[in-house]
PDB file of C-alpha atoms in Angstrom:
ATOM      1  CA  UNK A   1     -17.173-157.287 -28.119  1.00 45.00           C
ATOM      2  CA  UNK A   2     -14.683-157.152 -31.642  1.00 48.00           C
ATOM      3  CA  UNK A   3     -12.101-159.209 -29.506  1.00 46.00           C
ATOM      4  CA  UNK A   4     -14.628-162.748 -28.820  1.00 46.00           C
ATOM      5  CA  UNK A   5     -14.622-163.502 -33.099  1.00 50.00           C
ATOM      6  CA  UNK A   6     -10.295-163.123 -33.623  1.00 53.00           C
ATOM      7  CA  UNK A   7      -8.759-166.233 -33.556  1.00 55.00           C
ATOM      8  CA  UNK A   8      -6.567-165.319 -30.530  1.00 55.00           C
ATOM      9  CA  UNK A   9      -9.634-164.473 -28.531  1.00 56.00           C
ATOM     10  CA  UNK A  10      -9.322-162.872 -25.449  1.00 66.00           C
ATOM     11  CA  UNK A  11     -13.414-161.761 -24.661  1.00 86.00           C
ATOM     12  CA  UNK A  12     -12.922-159.753 -21.572  1.00 95.00           C
ATOM     13  CA  UNK A  13     -14.318-155.932 -21.763  1.00 96.00           C
ATOM     14  CA  UNK A  14     -14.387-153.077 -19.618  1.00 98.00           C
ATOM     15  CA  UNK A  15     -15.997-149.883 -19.172  1.00 98.00           C
ATOM     16  CA  UNK A  16     -15.319-146.645 -16.909  1.00 98.00           C
ATOM     17  CA  UNK A  17     -18.811-145.053 -16.050  1.00 98.00           C
ATOM     18  CA  UNK A  18     -19.182-142.041 -14.362  1.00 97.00           C
ATOM     19  CA  UNK A  19     -22.676-140.160 -13.670  1.00 94.00           C
ATOM     20  CA  UNK A  20     -24.602-142.644 -15.279  1.00 94.00           C
ATOM     21  CA  UNK A  21     -22.952-142.054 -18.320  1.00 97.00           C
ATOM     22  CA  UNK A  22     -20.274-144.235 -20.146  1.00 98.00           C
ATOM     23  CA  UNK A  23     -16.847-142.262 -20.705  1.00 98.00           C
ATOM     24  CA  UNK A  24     -14.854-145.206 -22.542  1.00 98.00           C
ATOM     25  CA  UNK A  25     -15.109-149.401 -23.285  1.00 98.00           C
ATOM     26  CA  UNK A  26     -12.112-150.902 -23.856  1.00 97.00           C
ATOM     27  CA  UNK A  27     -11.096-154.810 -24.521  1.00 95.00           C
ATOM     28  CA  UNK A  28      -8.466-157.071 -23.221  1.00 95.00           C
ATOM     29  CA  UNK A  29      -5.418-156.468 -25.852  1.00 94.00           C
ATOM     30  CA  UNK A  30      -3.257-159.533 -24.401  1.00 92.00           C
ATOM     31  CA  UNK A  31      -2.457-161.576 -26.884  1.00 89.00           C
ATOM     32  CA  UNK A  32      -3.265-157.717 -29.657  1.00 89.00           C
ATOM     33  CA  UNK A  33      -0.083-156.459 -28.467  1.00 91.00           C
ATOM     34  CA  UNK A  34       1.916-159.301 -26.457  1.00 91.00           C
ATOM     35  CA  UNK A  35       1.791-157.241 -23.151  1.00 94.00           C
ATOM     36  CA  UNK A  36       0.612-159.014 -20.131  1.00 94.00           C
ATOM     37  CA  UNK A  37      -0.268-156.439 -18.542  1.00 96.00           C
ATOM     38  CA  UNK A  38      -3.365-154.958 -21.092  1.00 96.00           C
ATOM     39  CA  UNK A  39      -5.817-156.710 -19.338  1.00 97.00           C
ATOM     40  CA  UNK A  40      -9.447-154.667 -20.501  1.00 98.00           C
ATOM     41  CA  UNK A  41      -9.804-152.787 -16.796  1.00 98.00           C
ATOM     42  CA  UNK A  42      -5.936-151.935 -17.501  1.00 98.00           C
ATOM     43  CA  UNK A  43      -6.621-150.344 -20.992  1.00 98.00           C
ATOM     44  CA  UNK A  44     -10.029-148.238 -19.514  1.00 98.00           C
ATOM     45  CA  UNK A  45      -8.345-147.173 -17.145  1.00 98.00           C
ATOM     46  CA  UNK A  46      -5.131-145.927 -19.407  1.00 98.00           C
ATOM     47  CA  UNK A  47      -7.640-144.334 -21.863  1.00 98.00           C
ATOM     48  CA  UNK A  48      -9.997-142.828 -19.693  1.00 98.00           C
ATOM     49  CA  UNK A  49      -7.447-140.922 -17.103  1.00 98.00           C
ATOM     50  CA  UNK A  50      -5.358-139.760 -20.380  1.00 97.00           C
ATOM     51  CA  UNK A  51      -8.742-138.871 -22.344  1.00 97.00           C
ATOM     52  CA  UNK A  52      -9.746-136.672 -18.537  1.00 96.00           C
ATOM     53  CA  UNK A  53      -6.027-135.493 -17.840  1.00 97.00           C
ATOM     54  CA  UNK A  54      -6.594-136.976 -14.790  1.00 96.00           C
ATOM     55  CA  UNK A  55      -5.118-139.864 -12.929  1.00 96.00           C
ATOM     56  CA  UNK A  56      -7.889-139.546 -10.096  1.00 97.00           C
ATOM     57  CA  UNK A  57     -10.735-141.171 -11.562  1.00 98.00           C
ATOM     58  CA  UNK A  58     -12.737-140.973  -7.410  1.00 95.00           C
ATOM     59  CA  UNK A  59     -16.402-141.031  -8.794  1.00 95.00           C
ATOM     60  CA  UNK A  60     -16.407-143.194 -11.471  1.00 98.00           C
ATOM     61  CA  UNK A  61     -17.356-147.202 -11.383  1.00 98.00           C
ATOM     62  CA  UNK A  62     -15.322-149.705 -13.607  1.00 98.00           C
ATOM     63  CA  UNK A  63     -17.813-152.629 -14.832  1.00 98.00           C
ATOM     64  CA  UNK A  64     -16.172-155.494 -16.513  1.00 98.00           C
ATOM     65  CA  UNK A  65     -17.196-159.080 -17.562  1.00 97.00           C
ATOM     66  CA  UNK A  66     -15.105-160.763 -15.963  1.00 97.00           C
ATOM     67  CA  UNK A  67     -14.352-160.398 -11.770  1.00 97.00           C
ATOM     68  CA  UNK A  68     -11.208-157.738 -12.303  1.00 97.00           C
ATOM     69  CA  UNK A  69      -7.914-159.809 -11.266  1.00 95.00           C
ATOM     70  CA  UNK A  70      -4.952-158.741  -8.757  1.00 95.00           C
ATOM     71  CA  UNK A  71      -3.078-156.519 -11.036  1.00 96.00           C
ATOM     72  CA  UNK A  72      -6.616-154.804 -12.531  1.00 97.00           C
ATOM     73  CA  UNK A  73      -8.014-154.374  -8.630  1.00 95.00           C
ATOM     74  CA  UNK A  74      -4.678-152.623  -7.170  1.00 93.00           C
ATOM     75  CA  UNK A  75      -5.086-150.546 -11.041  1.00 96.00           C
ATOM     76  CA  UNK A  76      -8.514-149.191  -9.981  1.00 95.00           C
ATOM     77  CA  UNK A  77      -7.756-148.987  -6.126  1.00 92.00           C
ATOM     78  CA  UNK A  78      -4.352-146.649  -6.855  1.00 93.00           C
ATOM     79  CA  UNK A  79      -6.663-144.588  -9.260  1.00 96.00           C
ATOM     80  CA  UNK A  80      -8.845-143.529  -6.763  1.00 94.00           C
ATOM     81  CA  UNK A  81     -11.820-145.814  -8.114  1.00 95.00           C
ATOM     82  CA  UNK A  82     -14.602-147.201  -4.696  1.00 94.00           C
ATOM     83  CA  UNK A  83     -16.914-149.674  -7.150  1.00 96.00           C
ATOM     84  CA  UNK A  84     -16.548-152.231  -9.064  1.00 97.00           C
ATOM     85  CA  UNK A  85     -19.311-154.199 -10.984  1.00 98.00           C
ATOM     86  CA  UNK A  86     -18.793-157.061 -12.755  1.00 98.00           C
ATOM     87  CA  UNK A  87     -20.492-160.385 -14.363  1.00 98.00           C
ATOM     88  CA  UNK A  88     -18.692-163.633 -13.475  1.00 97.00           C
ATOM     89  CA  UNK A  89     -16.971-164.127 -11.017  1.00 97.00           C
ATOM     90  CA  UNK A  90     -13.726-165.641  -9.607  1.00 96.00           C
ATOM     91  CA  UNK A  91     -14.946-169.225  -7.845  1.00 95.00           C
ATOM     92  CA  UNK A  92     -17.088-169.742 -10.627  1.00 96.00           C
ATOM     93  CA  UNK A  93     -14.371-169.204 -13.566  1.00 95.00           C
ATOM     94  CA  UNK A  94     -11.058-171.550 -14.572  1.00 94.00           C
ATOM     95  CA  UNK A  95      -8.271-170.748 -11.754  1.00 92.00           C
ATOM     96  CA  UNK A  96      -6.089-168.777 -14.666  1.00 91.00           C
ATOM     97  CA  UNK A  97      -7.770-166.043 -14.724  1.00 93.00           C
ATOM     98  CA  UNK A  98      -6.172-165.640 -10.982  1.00 93.00           C
ATOM     99  CA  UNK A  99      -2.527-165.776 -10.444  1.00 92.00           C
ATOM    100  CA  UNK A 100      -3.477-165.655  -6.597  1.00 92.00           C
ATOM    101  CA  UNK A 101      -6.396-167.160  -6.125  1.00 84.00           C
ATOM    102  CA  UNK A 102      -6.127-167.313  -2.458  1.00 89.00           C
ATOM    103  CA  UNK A 103      -6.451-163.549  -2.819  1.00 89.00           C
ATOM    104  CA  UNK A 104     -10.022-162.256  -2.638  1.00 88.00           C
ATOM    105  CA  UNK A 105     -11.728-159.211  -3.889  1.00 91.00           C
ATOM    106  CA  UNK A 106     -12.398-157.953  -0.059  1.00 88.00           C
ATOM    107  CA  UNK A 107      -8.746-158.694   0.264  1.00 86.00           C
ATOM    108  CA  UNK A 108      -8.358-155.068  -2.125  1.00 84.00           C
ATOM    109  CA  UNK A 109     -10.721-153.020   1.006  1.00 79.00           C
ATOM    110  CA  UNK A 110      -8.684-150.794   2.925  1.00 72.00           C
ATOM    111  CA  UNK A 111      -9.450-149.746   6.392  1.00 62.00           C
ATOM    112  CA  UNK A 112     -11.828-146.654   7.137  1.00 67.00           C
ATOM    113  CA  UNK A 113     -12.131-146.494   3.000  1.00 78.00           C
ATOM    114  CA  UNK A 114     -15.511-147.534   1.054  1.00 80.00           C
ATOM    115  CA  UNK A 115     -15.255-150.184  -2.050  1.00 88.00           C
ATOM    116  CA  UNK A 116     -18.361-151.691  -3.732  1.00 94.00           C
ATOM    117  CA  UNK A 117     -18.186-154.822  -5.107  1.00 96.00           C
ATOM    118  CA  UNK A 118     -20.911-156.180  -6.956  1.00 97.00           C
ATOM    119  CA  UNK A 119     -20.567-159.526  -9.185  1.00 97.00           C
ATOM    120  CA  UNK A 120     -22.714-161.738 -10.830  1.00 97.00           C
ATOM    121  CA  UNK A 121     -24.404-158.961 -12.597  1.00 98.00           C
ATOM    122  CA  UNK A 122     -26.022-161.171 -15.915  1.00 97.00           C
ATOM    123  CA  UNK A 123     -23.270-163.712 -15.215  1.00 97.00           C
ATOM    124  CA  UNK A 124     -25.173-166.578 -16.693  1.00 96.00           C
ATOM    125  CA  UNK A 125     -24.748-164.923 -19.881  1.00 94.00           C
ATOM    126  CA  UNK A 126     -21.185-164.760 -19.991  1.00 94.00           C
ATOM    127  CA  UNK A 127     -20.152-167.774 -17.648  1.00 94.00           C
ATOM    128  CA  UNK A 128     -19.580-169.846 -20.053  1.00 93.00           C
ATOM    129  CA  UNK A 129     -16.640-167.923 -21.911  1.00 91.00           C
ATOM    130  CA  UNK A 130     -15.114-168.093 -18.402  1.00 94.00           C
ATOM    131  CA  UNK A 131     -15.901-171.151 -16.262  1.00 92.00           C
ATOM    132  CA  UNK A 132     -13.164-173.842 -18.830  1.00 91.00           C
ATOM    133  CA  UNK A 133     -11.178-170.546 -19.468  1.00 86.00           C
ATOM    134  CA  UNK A 134     -12.355-170.945 -23.115  1.00 79.00           C
ATOM    135  CA  UNK A 135     -12.547-167.363 -23.725  1.00 76.00           C
TER     136      UNK A 135
END
């Protein structure tokens, strides 16, 4: 991950896959462009919608090195993504990653609509990046 080697580190990565293939990957670009909305998940969603020339990403899976924040989960749901897999979980990382700490990933489930979230995947390999907010 390039961002993890930069002085202005923002070591969070995300990918979108469909049909067992990765469509696109992205890194957090908040510090690169000074834009607080350029989280890795937001960047990859934008890149995939442009690449596929469609805003509906139903059938895709979002993958992230850190549990997506409230903004990213909302964008994911607006894009029709109903499955997210992530490494570091909210309860195990620094509070700075979540503006609304009382909101949890289960709050992003929509009545009657499937939503799958799988957290803690390889968490032990990345937790040192996020536990104290030092990524």
